[in-house]
Amino acid sequence: SGAKVKVQVAGGTQCLDPKPFLTQQDVQSAELQKDSKGNPIIFLTFHNDAAMRELQITRQNIGKPVAIVLNGRVVSAPVVAAASRYLYLAAGFKQDQAAALTAAFNRQAGNR
């Protein structure tokens, strides 16, 4: 139908396409890293076809928000700053949450 779905994010409401352009199955690997302030972030590398989708979508949406949905909940809606084939999840995770999520992504990647 193409109908948009409204979701609450920091700073208000966003209308999103209900069909994700990337899913957990597109993840090739996940790596737990730290940002410049020492906070945990998750670096995702995608399989080639998904990486090309990521590049195309980010190229077309520079300056627009994109929602990161985990377990049916929007955890972040960053503004796309540049075209990229990779993704950093920086959603204010605690270290144990980030480690568990990284492990879950890597388990799924091993099942592809």
mmCIF file of N, CA, C and O in Angstrom:
data_model
loop_
_atom_site.group_PDB
_atom_site.id
_atom_site.type_symbol
_atom_site.label_atom_id
_atom_site.label_comp_id
_atom_site.label_asym_id
_atom_site.label_seq_id
_atom_site.Cartn_x
_atom_site.Cartn_y
_atom_site.Cartn_z
ATOM 1 N N SER A 1 0.819 -1.195 0.000
ATOM 2 C CA SER A 1 0.000 0.000 0.000
ATOM 3 C C SER A 1 0.861 1.256 0.000
ATOM 4 O O SER A 1 0.436 2.287 -0.451
ATOM 5 N N GLY A 2 2.090 1.183 0.558
ATOM 6 C CA GLY A 2 2.957 2.341 0.583
ATOM 7 C C GLY A 2 2.629 3.326 1.678
ATOM 8 O O GLY A 2 3.213 4.395 1.739
ATOM 9 N N ALA A 3 1.649 3.006 2.535
ATOM 10 C CA ALA A 3 1.270 3.908 3.613
ATOM 11 C C ALA A 3 2.422 4.057 4.600
ATOM 12 O O ALA A 3 3.137 3.108 4.886
ATOM 13 N N LYS A 4 2.583 5.259 5.104
ATOM 14 C CA LYS A 4 3.632 5.536 6.080
ATOM 15 C C LYS A 4 3.140 5.172 7.470
ATOM 16 O O LYS A 4 1.955 5.180 7.749
ATOM 17 N N VAL A 5 4.083 4.867 8.350
ATOM 18 C CA VAL A 5 3.782 4.528 9.733
ATOM 19 C C VAL A 5 4.369 5.628 10.603
ATOM 20 O O VAL A 5 5.537 5.981 10.465
ATOM 21 N N LYS A 6 3.549 6.189 11.517
ATOM 22 C CA LYS A 6 4.034 7.221 12.429
ATOM 23 C C LYS A 6 4.676 6.571 13.639
ATOM 24 O O LYS A 6 4.128 5.632 14.212
ATOM 25 N N VAL A 7 5.844 7.072 14.023
ATOM 26 C CA VAL A 7 6.530 6.581 15.214
ATOM 27 C C VAL A 7 7.030 7.762 16.019
ATOM 28 O O VAL A 7 7.337 8.824 15.469
ATOM 29 N N GLN A 8 7.117 7.579 17.327
ATOM 30 C CA GLN A 8 7.658 8.598 18.213
ATOM 31 C C GLN A 8 9.171 8.453 18.267
ATOM 32 O O GLN A 8 9.680 7.360 18.470
ATOM 33 N N VAL A 9 9.856 9.539 18.072
ATOM 34 C CA VAL A 9 11.309 9.591 18.196
ATOM 35 C C VAL A 9 11.653 10.846 18.976
ATOM 36 O O VAL A 9 10.809 11.708 19.179
ATOM 37 N N ALA A 10 12.894 10.921 19.408
ATOM 38 C CA ALA A 10 13.326 12.124 20.113
ATOM 39 C C ALA A 10 13.068 13.328 19.217
ATOM 40 O O ALA A 10 13.418 13.326 18.050
ATOM 41 N N GLY A 11 12.421 14.328 19.769
ATOM 42 C CA GLY A 11 12.147 15.531 18.997
ATOM 43 C C GLY A 11 10.820 15.504 18.275
ATOM 44 O O GLY A 11 10.506 16.423 17.538
ATOM 45 N N GLY A 12 10.007 14.442 18.455
ATOM 46 C CA GLY A 12 8.685 14.453 17.839
ATOM 47 C C GLY A 12 8.305 13.156 17.163
ATOM 48 O O GLY A 12 8.715 12.078 17.561
ATOM 49 N N THR A 13 7.519 13.292 16.117
ATOM 50 C CA THR A 13 6.985 12.148 15.380
ATOM 51 C C THR A 13 7.590 12.126 13.982
ATOM 52 O O THR A 13 7.762 13.163 13.362
ATOM 53 N N GLN A 14 7.914 10.930 13.509
ATOM 54 C CA GLN A 14 8.404 10.750 12.145
ATOM 55 C C GLN A 14 7.463 9.801 11.413
ATOM 56 O O GLN A 14 6.897 8.898 12.019
ATOM 57 N N CYS A 15 7.320 9.998 10.120
ATOM 58 C CA CYS A 15 6.562 9.071 9.284
ATOM 59 C C CYS A 15 7.574 8.215 8.528
ATOM 60 O O CYS A 15 8.449 8.735 7.843
ATOM 61 N N LEU A 16 7.441 6.907 8.672
ATOM 62 C CA LEU A 16 8.397 5.979 8.092
ATOM 63 C C LEU A 16 7.743 5.060 7.087
ATOM 64 O O LEU A 16 6.568 4.722 7.203
ATOM 65 N N ASP A 17 8.537 4.611 6.153
ATOM 66 C CA ASP A 17 8.110 3.554 5.253
ATOM 67 C C ASP A 17 8.029 2.289 6.102
ATOM 68 O O ASP A 17 8.968 1.976 6.833
ATOM 69 N N PRO A 18 6.922 1.544 6.066
ATOM 70 C CA PRO A 18 6.802 0.359 6.921
ATOM 71 C C PRO A 18 7.715 -0.797 6.523
ATOM 72 O O PRO A 18 7.962 -1.699 7.309
ATOM 73 N N LYS A 19 8.251 -0.761 5.306
ATOM 74 C CA LYS A 19 9.128 -1.844 4.844
ATOM 75 C C LYS A 19 10.583 -1.426 5.045
ATOM 76 O O LYS A 19 11.043 -0.452 4.468
ATOM 77 N N PRO A 20 11.339 -2.163 5.864
ATOM 78 C CA PRO A 20 12.746 -1.800 6.083
ATOM 79 C C PRO A 20 13.583 -2.034 4.828
ATOM 80 O O PRO A 20 13.313 -2.943 4.050
ATOM 81 N N PHE A 21 14.601 -1.196 4.641
ATOM 82 C CA PHE A 21 15.489 -1.413 3.497
ATOM 83 C C PHE A 21 16.652 -2.310 3.873
ATOM 84 O O PHE A 21 17.334 -2.826 3.009
ATOM 85 N N LEU A 22 16.894 -2.516 5.174
ATOM 86 C CA LEU A 22 17.885 -3.469 5.664
ATOM 87 C C LEU A 22 17.301 -4.181 6.875
ATOM 88 O O LEU A 22 16.563 -3.581 7.658
ATOM 89 N N THR A 23 17.651 -5.457 7.017
ATOM 90 C CA THR A 23 17.202 -6.218 8.179
ATOM 91 C C THR A 23 18.404 -6.939 8.793
ATOM 92 O O THR A 23 19.508 -6.919 8.239
ATOM 93 N N GLN A 24 18.157 -7.610 9.879
ATOM 94 C CA GLN A 24 19.221 -8.352 10.566
ATOM 95 C C GLN A 24 19.859 -9.386 9.644
ATOM 96 O O GLN A 24 21.055 -9.651 9.736
ATOM 97 N N GLN A 25 19.090 -9.949 8.716
ATOM 98 C CA GLN A 25 19.628 -10.954 7.788
ATOM 99 C C GLN A 25 20.653 -10.367 6.815
ATOM 100 O O GLN A 25 21.421 -11.092 6.209
ATOM 101 N N ASP A 26 20.652 -9.044 6.670
ATOM 102 C CA ASP A 26 21.602 -8.390 5.768
ATOM 103 C C ASP A 26 22.970 -8.179 6.407
ATOM 104 O O ASP A 26 23.924 -7.815 5.721
ATOM 105 N N VAL A 27 23.074 -8.398 7.718
ATOM 106 C CA VAL A 27 24.315 -8.139 8.444
ATOM 107 C C VAL A 27 25.321 -9.262 8.202
ATOM 108 O O VAL A 27 25.014 -10.440 8.403
ATOM 109 N N GLN A 28 26.502 -8.897 7.771
ATOM 110 C CA GLN A 28 27.594 -9.862 7.600
ATOM 111 C C GLN A 28 28.333 -10.045 8.917
ATOM 112 O O GLN A 28 28.689 -11.157 9.294
ATOM 113 N N SER A 29 28.580 -8.932 9.625
ATOM 114 C CA SER A 29 29.247 -9.018 10.916
ATOM 115 C C SER A 29 28.946 -7.768 11.731
ATOM 116 O O SER A 29 28.581 -6.730 11.181
ATOM 117 N N ALA A 30 29.116 -7.914 13.035
ATOM 118 C CA ALA A 30 28.947 -6.799 13.966
ATOM 119 C C ALA A 30 30.169 -6.743 14.860
ATOM 120 O O ALA A 30 30.714 -7.778 15.247
ATOM 121 N N GLU A 31 30.598 -5.527 15.156
ATOM 122 C CA GLU A 31 31.775 -5.347 16.001
ATOM 123 C C GLU A 31 31.474 -4.294 17.060
ATOM 124 O O GLU A 31 30.972 -3.213 16.743
ATOM 125 N N LEU A 32 31.779 -4.610 18.300
ATOM 126 C CA LEU A 32 31.594 -3.673 19.395
ATOM 127 C C LEU A 32 32.784 -2.720 19.414
ATOM 128 O O LEU A 32 33.933 -3.154 19.441
ATOM 129 N N GLN A 33 32.495 -1.425 19.368
ATOM 130 C CA GLN A 33 33.539 -0.401 19.384
ATOM 131 C C GLN A 33 33.164 0.673 20.397
ATOM 132 O O GLN A 33 32.136 0.580 21.065
ATOM 133 N N LYS A 34 33.982 1.689 20.516
ATOM 134 C CA LYS A 34 33.719 2.832 21.396
ATOM 135 C C LYS A 34 33.752 4.098 20.552
ATOM 136 O O LYS A 34 34.552 4.216 19.624
ATOM 137 N N ASP A 35 32.884 5.051 20.900
ATOM 138 C CA ASP A 35 32.941 6.339 20.216
ATOM 139 C C ASP A 35 34.010 7.211 20.867
ATOM 140 O O ASP A 35 34.719 6.770 21.779
ATOM 141 N N SER A 36 34.138 8.443 20.438
ATOM 142 C CA SER A 36 35.198 9.321 20.931
ATOM 143 C C SER A 36 35.071 9.633 22.419
ATOM 144 O O SER A 36 36.043 10.022 23.058
ATOM 145 N N LYS A 37 33.878 9.432 22.989
ATOM 146 C CA LYS A 37 33.668 9.678 24.425
ATOM 147 C C LYS A 37 33.744 8.387 25.242
ATOM 148 O O LYS A 37 33.488 8.390 26.430
ATOM 149 N N GLY A 38 34.054 7.262 24.572
ATOM 150 C CA GLY A 38 34.164 5.986 25.267
ATOM 151 C C GLY A 38 32.857 5.225 25.408
ATOM 152 O O GLY A 38 32.810 4.197 26.075
ATOM 153 N N ASN A 39 31.792 5.708 24.757
ATOM 154 C CA ASN A 39 30.502 5.022 24.820
ATOM 155 C C ASN A 39 30.466 3.866 23.826
ATOM 156 O O ASN A 39 31.019 3.978 22.730
ATOM 157 N N PRO A 40 29.800 2.770 24.198
ATOM 158 C CA PRO A 40 29.744 1.626 23.281
ATOM 159 C C PRO A 40 28.885 1.924 22.050
ATOM 160 O O PRO A 40 27.817 2.519 22.152
ATOM 161 N N ILE A 41 29.388 1.523 20.903
ATOM 162 C CA ILE A 41 28.651 1.591 19.644
ATOM 163 C C ILE A 41 28.846 0.264 18.916
ATOM 164 O O ILE A 41 29.796 -0.460 19.174
ATOM 165 N N ILE A 42 27.936 -0.040 18.022
ATOM 166 C CA ILE A 42 28.005 -1.280 17.255
ATOM 167 C C ILE A 42 28.228 -0.918 15.793
ATOM 168 O O ILE A 42 27.476 -0.129 15.215
ATOM 169 N N PHE A 43 29.282 -1.466 15.217
ATOM 170 C CA PHE A 43 29.625 -1.241 13.812
ATOM 171 C C PHE A 43 29.144 -2.450 13.013
ATOM 172 O O PHE A 43 29.570 -3.574 13.272
ATOM 173 N N LEU A 44 28.240 -2.211 12.062
ATOM 174 C CA LEU A 44 27.692 -3.287 11.241
ATOM 175 C C LEU A 44 28.268 -3.245 9.833
ATOM 176 O O LEU A 44 28.338 -2.188 9.210
ATOM 177 N N THR A 45 28.687 -4.403 9.358
ATOM 178 C CA THR A 45 29.107 -4.595 7.978
ATOM 179 C C THR A 45 28.036 -5.455 7.316
ATOM 180 O O THR A 45 27.595 -6.452 7.894
ATOM 181 N N PHE A 46 27.622 -5.068 6.119
ATOM 182 C CA PHE A 46 26.552 -5.777 5.425
ATOM 183 C C PHE A 46 27.093 -6.642 4.301
ATOM 184 O O PHE A 46 28.165 -6.369 3.750
ATOM 185 N N HIS A 47 26.323 -7.683 3.943
ATOM 186 C CA HIS A 47 26.637 -8.479 2.759
ATOM 187 C C HIS A 47 26.609 -7.543 1.555
ATOM 188 O O HIS A 47 25.946 -6.501 1.572
ATOM 189 N N ASN A 48 27.317 -7.881 0.494
ATOM 190 C CA ASN A 48 27.524 -6.967 -0.625
ATOM 191 C C ASN A 48 26.235 -6.377 -1.185
ATOM 192 O O ASN A 48 26.154 -5.174 -1.397
ATOM 193 N N ASP A 49 25.206 -7.204 -1.439
ATOM 194 C CA ASP A 49 23.966 -6.672 -2.014
ATOM 195 C C ASP A 49 23.311 -5.678 -1.055
ATOM 196 O O ASP A 49 22.820 -4.634 -1.465
ATOM 197 N N ALA A 50 23.331 -5.976 0.228
ATOM 198 C CA ALA A 50 22.755 -5.081 1.227
ATOM 199 C C ALA A 50 23.597 -3.815 1.372
ATOM 200 O O ALA A 50 23.054 -2.721 1.559
ATOM 201 N N ALA A 51 24.909 -3.949 1.296
ATOM 202 C CA ALA A 51 25.792 -2.777 1.380
ATOM 203 C C ALA A 51 25.508 -1.814 0.228
ATOM 204 O O ALA A 51 25.499 -0.592 0.422
ATOM 205 N N MET A 52 25.244 -2.353 -0.938
ATOM 206 C CA MET A 52 24.925 -1.495 -2.078
ATOM 207 C C MET A 52 23.567 -0.818 -1.879
ATOM 208 O O MET A 52 23.395 0.337 -2.251
ATOM 209 N N ARG A 53 22.605 -1.520 -1.281
ATOM 210 C CA ARG A 53 21.304 -0.915 -0.941
ATOM 211 C C ARG A 53 21.503 0.222 0.058
ATOM 212 O O ARG A 53 20.925 1.292 -0.082
ATOM 213 N N GLU A 54 22.325 -0.038 1.093
ATOM 214 C CA GLU A 54 22.630 0.975 2.108
ATOM 215 C C GLU A 54 23.236 2.213 1.450
ATOM 216 O O GLU A 54 22.842 3.345 1.736
ATOM 217 N N LEU A 55 24.182 2.007 0.553
ATOM 218 C CA LEU A 55 24.832 3.121 -0.138
ATOM 219 C C LEU A 55 23.814 3.915 -0.956
ATOM 220 O O LEU A 55 23.781 5.148 -0.907
ATOM 221 N N GLN A 56 22.966 3.222 -1.698
ATOM 222 C CA GLN A 56 21.975 3.881 -2.543
ATOM 223 C C GLN A 56 20.963 4.667 -1.696
ATOM 224 O O GLN A 56 20.679 5.831 -1.991
ATOM 225 N N ILE A 57 20.449 4.051 -0.650
ATOM 226 C CA ILE A 57 19.445 4.709 0.202
ATOM 227 C C ILE A 57 20.049 5.904 0.920
ATOM 228 O O ILE A 57 19.444 6.978 0.971
ATOM 229 N N THR A 58 21.247 5.753 1.487
ATOM 230 C CA THR A 58 21.847 6.883 2.197
ATOM 231 C C THR A 58 22.189 8.013 1.225
ATOM 232 O O THR A 58 22.016 9.187 1.565
ATOM 233 N N ARG A 59 22.628 7.681 0.038
ATOM 234 C CA ARG A 59 22.951 8.708 -0.961
ATOM 235 C C ARG A 59 21.703 9.539 -1.292
ATOM 236 O O ARG A 59 21.778 10.747 -1.478
ATOM 237 N N GLN A 60 20.537 8.875 -1.358
ATOM 238 C CA GLN A 60 19.288 9.552 -1.716
ATOM 239 C C GLN A 60 18.657 10.293 -0.535
ATOM 240 O O GLN A 60 17.726 11.065 -0.734
ATOM 241 N N ASN A 61 19.146 10.051 0.675
ATOM 242 C CA ASN A 61 18.478 10.609 1.850
ATOM 243 C C ASN A 61 19.388 11.421 2.762
ATOM 244 O O ASN A 61 19.108 11.563 3.955
ATOM 245 N N ILE A 62 20.446 11.994 2.218
ATOM 246 C CA ILE A 62 21.326 12.846 3.012
ATOM 247 C C ILE A 62 20.501 14.008 3.567
ATOM 248 O O ILE A 62 19.722 14.638 2.842
ATOM 249 N N GLY A 63 20.651 14.247 4.868
ATOM 250 C CA GLY A 63 19.915 15.318 5.532
ATOM 251 C C GLY A 63 18.562 14.903 6.075
ATOM 252 O O GLY A 63 17.876 15.693 6.709
ATOM 253 N N LYS A 64 18.169 13.641 5.830
ATOM 254 C CA LYS A 64 16.877 13.145 6.303
ATOM 255 C C LYS A 64 17.109 12.101 7.395
ATOM 256 O O LYS A 64 18.120 11.404 7.390
ATOM 257 N N PRO A 65 16.154 11.955 8.314
ATOM 258 C CA PRO A 65 16.316 10.930 9.348
ATOM 259 C C PRO A 65 16.019 9.536 8.811
ATOM 260 O O PRO A 65 15.239 9.364 7.882
ATOM 261 N N VAL A 66 16.686 8.555 9.401
ATOM 262 C CA VAL A 66 16.408 7.153 9.116
ATOM 263 C C VAL A 66 16.253 6.465 10.471
ATOM 264 O O VAL A 66 17.035 6.705 11.389
ATOM 265 N N ALA A 67 15.215 5.664 10.615
ATOM 266 C CA ALA A 67 14.946 5.028 11.901
ATOM 267 C C ALA A 67 15.715 3.723 12.028
ATOM 268 O O ALA A 67 15.814 2.949 11.080
ATOM 269 N N ILE A 68 16.256 3.494 13.209
ATOM 270 C CA ILE A 68 16.883 2.228 13.567
ATOM 271 C C ILE A 68 15.902 1.551 14.516
ATOM 272 O O ILE A 68 15.618 2.062 15.600
ATOM 273 N N VAL A 69 15.350 0.416 14.081
ATOM 274 C CA VAL A 69 14.330 -0.287 14.848
ATOM 275 C C VAL A 69 14.897 -1.603 15.341
ATOM 276 O O VAL A 69 15.387 -2.410 14.549
ATOM 277 N N LEU A 70 14.878 -1.803 16.654
ATOM 278 C CA LEU A 70 15.324 -3.047 17.272
ATOM 279 C C LEU A 70 14.189 -3.605 18.107
ATOM 280 O O LEU A 70 13.616 -2.892 18.940
ATOM 281 N N ASN A 71 13.848 -4.863 17.864
ATOM 282 C CA ASN A 71 12.759 -5.513 18.590
ATOM 283 C C ASN A 71 11.474 -4.702 18.543
ATOM 284 O O ASN A 71 10.767 -4.569 19.526
ATOM 285 N N GLY A 72 11.196 -4.118 17.370
ATOM 286 C CA GLY A 72 9.954 -3.381 17.174
ATOM 287 C C GLY A 72 9.929 -1.989 17.780
ATOM 288 O O GLY A 72 8.900 -1.330 17.759
ATOM 289 N N ARG A 73 11.056 -1.521 18.303
ATOM 290 C CA ARG A 73 11.119 -0.215 18.949
ATOM 291 C C ARG A 73 12.163 0.662 18.262
ATOM 292 O O ARG A 73 13.276 0.208 18.004
ATOM 293 N N VAL A 74 11.798 1.904 17.979
ATOM 294 C CA VAL A 74 12.762 2.841 17.400
ATOM 295 C C VAL A 74 13.745 3.220 18.500
ATOM 296 O O VAL A 74 13.370 3.775 19.522
ATOM 297 N N VAL A 75 15.020 2.876 18.294
ATOM 298 C CA VAL A 75 16.044 3.196 19.292
ATOM 299 C C VAL A 75 16.825 4.439 18.908
ATOM 300 O O VAL A 75 17.479 5.052 19.751
ATOM 301 N N SER A 76 16.746 4.821 17.631
ATOM 302 C CA SER A 76 17.464 5.992 17.172
ATOM 303 C C SER A 76 16.901 6.386 15.822
ATOM 304 O O SER A 76 16.409 5.542 15.076
ATOM 305 N N ALA A 77 16.959 7.677 15.528
ATOM 306 C CA ALA A 77 16.545 8.162 14.209
ATOM 307 C C ALA A 77 17.533 9.227 13.766
ATOM 308 O O ALA A 77 17.206 10.407 13.679
ATOM 309 N N PRO A 78 18.774 8.801 13.491
ATOM 310 C CA PRO A 78 19.797 9.778 13.112
ATOM 311 C C PRO A 78 19.536 10.364 11.726
ATOM 312 O O PRO A 78 18.896 9.742 10.883
ATOM 313 N N VAL A 79 20.053 11.555 11.520
ATOM 314 C CA VAL A 79 19.999 12.184 10.204
ATOM 315 C C VAL A 79 21.166 11.629 9.388
ATOM 316 O O VAL A 79 22.297 11.537 9.881
ATOM 317 N N VAL A 80 20.891 11.246 8.165
ATOM 318 C CA VAL A 80 21.921 10.702 7.284
ATOM 319 C C VAL A 80 22.879 11.835 6.925
ATOM 320 O O VAL A 80 22.477 12.849 6.347
ATOM 321 N N ALA A 81 24.138 11.664 7.303
ATOM 322 C CA ALA A 81 25.145 12.702 7.064
ATOM 323 C C ALA A 81 25.872 12.512 5.734
ATOM 324 O O ALA A 81 26.312 13.479 5.129
ATOM 325 N N ALA A 82 26.009 11.253 5.303
ATOM 326 C CA ALA A 82 26.755 10.965 4.080
ATOM 327 C C ALA A 82 26.368 9.582 3.573
ATOM 328 O O ALA A 82 25.858 8.758 4.330
ATOM 329 N N ALA A 83 26.635 9.336 2.311
ATOM 330 C CA ALA A 83 26.396 8.010 1.747
ATOM 331 C C ALA A 83 27.402 7.030 2.351
ATOM 332 O O ALA A 83 28.563 7.364 2.540
ATOM 333 N N SER A 84 26.923 5.830 2.680
ATOM 334 C CA SER A 84 27.797 4.854 3.325
ATOM 335 C C SER A 84 27.328 3.437 3.051
ATOM 336 O O SER A 84 26.144 3.197 2.845
ATOM 337 N N ARG A 85 28.281 2.503 3.085
ATOM 338 C CA ARG A 85 27.968 1.073 2.958
ATOM 339 C C ARG A 85 27.957 0.394 4.321
ATOM 340 O O ARG A 85 27.751 -0.802 4.404
ATOM 341 N N TYR A 86 28.207 1.141 5.381
ATOM 342 C CA TYR A 86 28.308 0.597 6.735
ATOM 343 C C TYR A 86 27.349 1.342 7.647
ATOM 344 O O TYR A 86 26.816 2.384 7.282
ATOM 345 N N LEU A 87 27.177 0.838 8.856
ATOM 346 C CA LEU A 87 26.272 1.486 9.800
ATOM 347 C C LEU A 87 26.828 1.388 11.204
ATOM 348 O O LEU A 87 27.266 0.314 11.639
ATOM 349 N N TYR A 88 26.821 2.500 11.900
ATOM 350 C CA TYR A 88 27.144 2.531 13.324
ATOM 351 C C TYR A 88 25.849 2.699 14.090
ATOM 352 O O TYR A 88 25.069 3.603 13.786
ATOM 353 N N LEU A 89 25.607 1.832 15.057
ATOM 354 C CA LEU A 89 24.459 1.983 15.953
ATOM 355 C C LEU A 89 24.972 2.629 17.232
ATOM 356 O O LEU A 89 25.717 2.014 17.989
ATOM 357 N N ALA A 90 24.590 3.856 17.447
ATOM 358 C CA ALA A 90 24.977 4.590 18.645
ATOM 359 C C ALA A 90 23.691 5.094 19.280
ATOM 360 O O ALA A 90 23.243 6.191 19.000
ATOM 361 N N ALA A 91 23.089 4.255 20.094
ATOM 362 C CA ALA A 91 21.765 4.576 20.631
ATOM 363 C C ALA A 91 21.772 4.654 22.148
ATOM 364 O O ALA A 91 20.771 4.340 22.794
ATOM 365 N N GLY A 92 22.885 5.049 22.728
ATOM 366 C CA GLY A 92 22.939 5.169 24.172
ATOM 367 C C GLY A 92 22.910 3.830 24.887
ATOM 368 O O GLY A 92 22.390 3.717 25.993
ATOM 369 N N PHE A 93 23.468 2.806 24.247
ATOM 370 C CA PHE A 93 23.500 1.478 24.851
ATOM 371 C C PHE A 93 24.410 1.467 26.071
ATOM 372 O O PHE A 93 25.440 2.140 26.101
ATOM 373 N N LYS A 94 24.048 0.654 27.042
ATOM 374 C CA LYS A 94 24.988 0.315 28.112
ATOM 375 C C LYS A 94 25.920 -0.757 27.547
ATOM 376 O O LYS A 94 25.596 -1.416 26.565
ATOM 377 N N GLN A 95 27.097 -0.918 28.144
ATOM 378 C CA GLN A 95 28.100 -1.855 27.632
ATOM 379 C C GLN A 95 27.530 -3.262 27.474
ATOM 380 O O GLN A 95 27.720 -3.901 26.439
ATOM 381 N N ASP A 96 26.800 -3.762 28.487
ATOM 382 C CA ASP A 96 26.270 -5.130 28.407
ATOM 383 C C ASP A 96 25.203 -5.256 27.328
ATOM 384 O O ASP A 96 25.119 -6.275 26.641
ATOM 385 N N GLN A 97 24.389 -4.210 27.135
ATOM 386 C CA GLN A 97 23.383 -4.237 26.069
ATOM 387 C C GLN A 97 24.062 -4.296 24.701
ATOM 388 O O GLN A 97 23.660 -5.069 23.839
ATOM 389 N N ALA A 98 25.063 -3.458 24.515
ATOM 390 C CA ALA A 98 25.763 -3.409 23.235
ATOM 391 C C ALA A 98 26.460 -4.739 22.945
ATOM 392 O O ALA A 98 26.442 -5.229 21.817
ATOM 393 N N ALA A 99 27.068 -5.329 23.981
ATOM 394 C CA ALA A 99 27.749 -6.617 23.806
ATOM 395 C C ALA A 99 26.751 -7.711 23.429
ATOM 396 O O ALA A 99 27.010 -8.518 22.529
ATOM 397 N N ALA A 100 25.600 -7.741 24.086
ATOM 398 C CA ALA A 100 24.580 -8.752 23.789
ATOM 399 C C ALA A 100 24.024 -8.576 22.384
ATOM 400 O O ALA A 100 23.829 -9.558 21.652
ATOM 401 N N LEU A 101 23.801 -7.337 21.989
ATOM 402 C CA LEU A 101 23.280 -7.073 20.655
ATOM 403 C C LEU A 101 24.294 -7.435 19.579
ATOM 404 O O LEU A 101 23.955 -8.031 18.560
ATOM 405 N N THR A 102 25.557 -7.109 19.817
ATOM 406 C CA THR A 102 26.620 -7.476 18.879
ATOM 407 C C THR A 102 26.676 -8.989 18.709
ATOM 408 O O THR A 102 26.756 -9.503 17.589
ATOM 409 N N ALA A 103 26.605 -9.718 19.823
ATOM 410 C CA ALA A 103 26.628 -11.186 19.769
ATOM 411 C C ALA A 103 25.414 -11.718 19.010
ATOM 412 O O ALA A 103 25.540 -12.654 18.208
ATOM 413 N N ALA A 104 24.251 -11.107 19.205
ATOM 414 C CA ALA A 104 23.034 -11.554 18.505
ATOM 415 C C ALA A 104 23.168 -11.333 17.003
ATOM 416 O O ALA A 104 22.803 -12.201 16.209
ATOM 417 N N PHE A 105 23.686 -10.173 16.591
ATOM 418 C CA PHE A 105 23.902 -9.929 15.172
ATOM 419 C C PHE A 105 24.860 -10.955 14.590
ATOM 420 O O PHE A 105 24.645 -11.478 13.502
ATOM 421 N N ASN A 106 25.921 -11.265 15.299
ATOM 422 C CA ASN A 106 26.914 -12.219 14.795
ATOM 423 C C ASN A 106 26.369 -13.641 14.754
ATOM 424 O O ASN A 106 26.697 -14.395 13.845
ATOM 425 N N ARG A 107 25.516 -14.018 15.702
ATOM 426 C CA ARG A 107 24.849 -15.342 15.641
ATOM 427 C C ARG A 107 23.983 -15.435 14.397
ATOM 428 O O ARG A 107 23.997 -16.427 13.686
ATOM 429 N N GLN A 108 23.205 -14.390 14.149
ATOM 430 C CA GLN A 108 22.334 -14.367 12.967
ATOM 431 C C GLN A 108 23.175 -14.428 11.700
ATOM 432 O O GLN A 108 22.832 -15.126 10.767
ATOM 433 N N ALA A 109 24.271 -13.690 11.652
ATOM 434 C CA ALA A 109 25.130 -13.678 10.463
ATOM 435 C C ALA A 109 25.671 -15.079 10.188
ATOM 436 O O ALA A 109 25.809 -15.480 9.043
ATOM 437 N N GLY A 110 25.963 -15.830 11.235
ATOM 438 C CA GLY A 110 26.458 -17.192 11.079
ATOM 439 C C GLY A 110 25.421 -18.162 10.575
ATOM 440 O O GLY A 110 25.744 -19.230 10.061
ATOM 441 N N ASN A 111 24.139 -17.781 10.668
ATOM 442 C CA ASN A 111 23.040 -18.650 10.239
ATOM 443 C C ASN A 111 22.583 -18.374 8.821
ATOM 444 O O ASN A 111 21.637 -18.984 8.349
ATOM 445 N N ARG A 112 23.228 -17.442 8.140
ATOM 446 C CA ARG A 112 22.773 -17.078 6.796
ATOM 447 C C ARG A 112 23.123 -18.151 5.807
ATOM 448 O O ARG A 112 24.135 -18.761 5.805
#
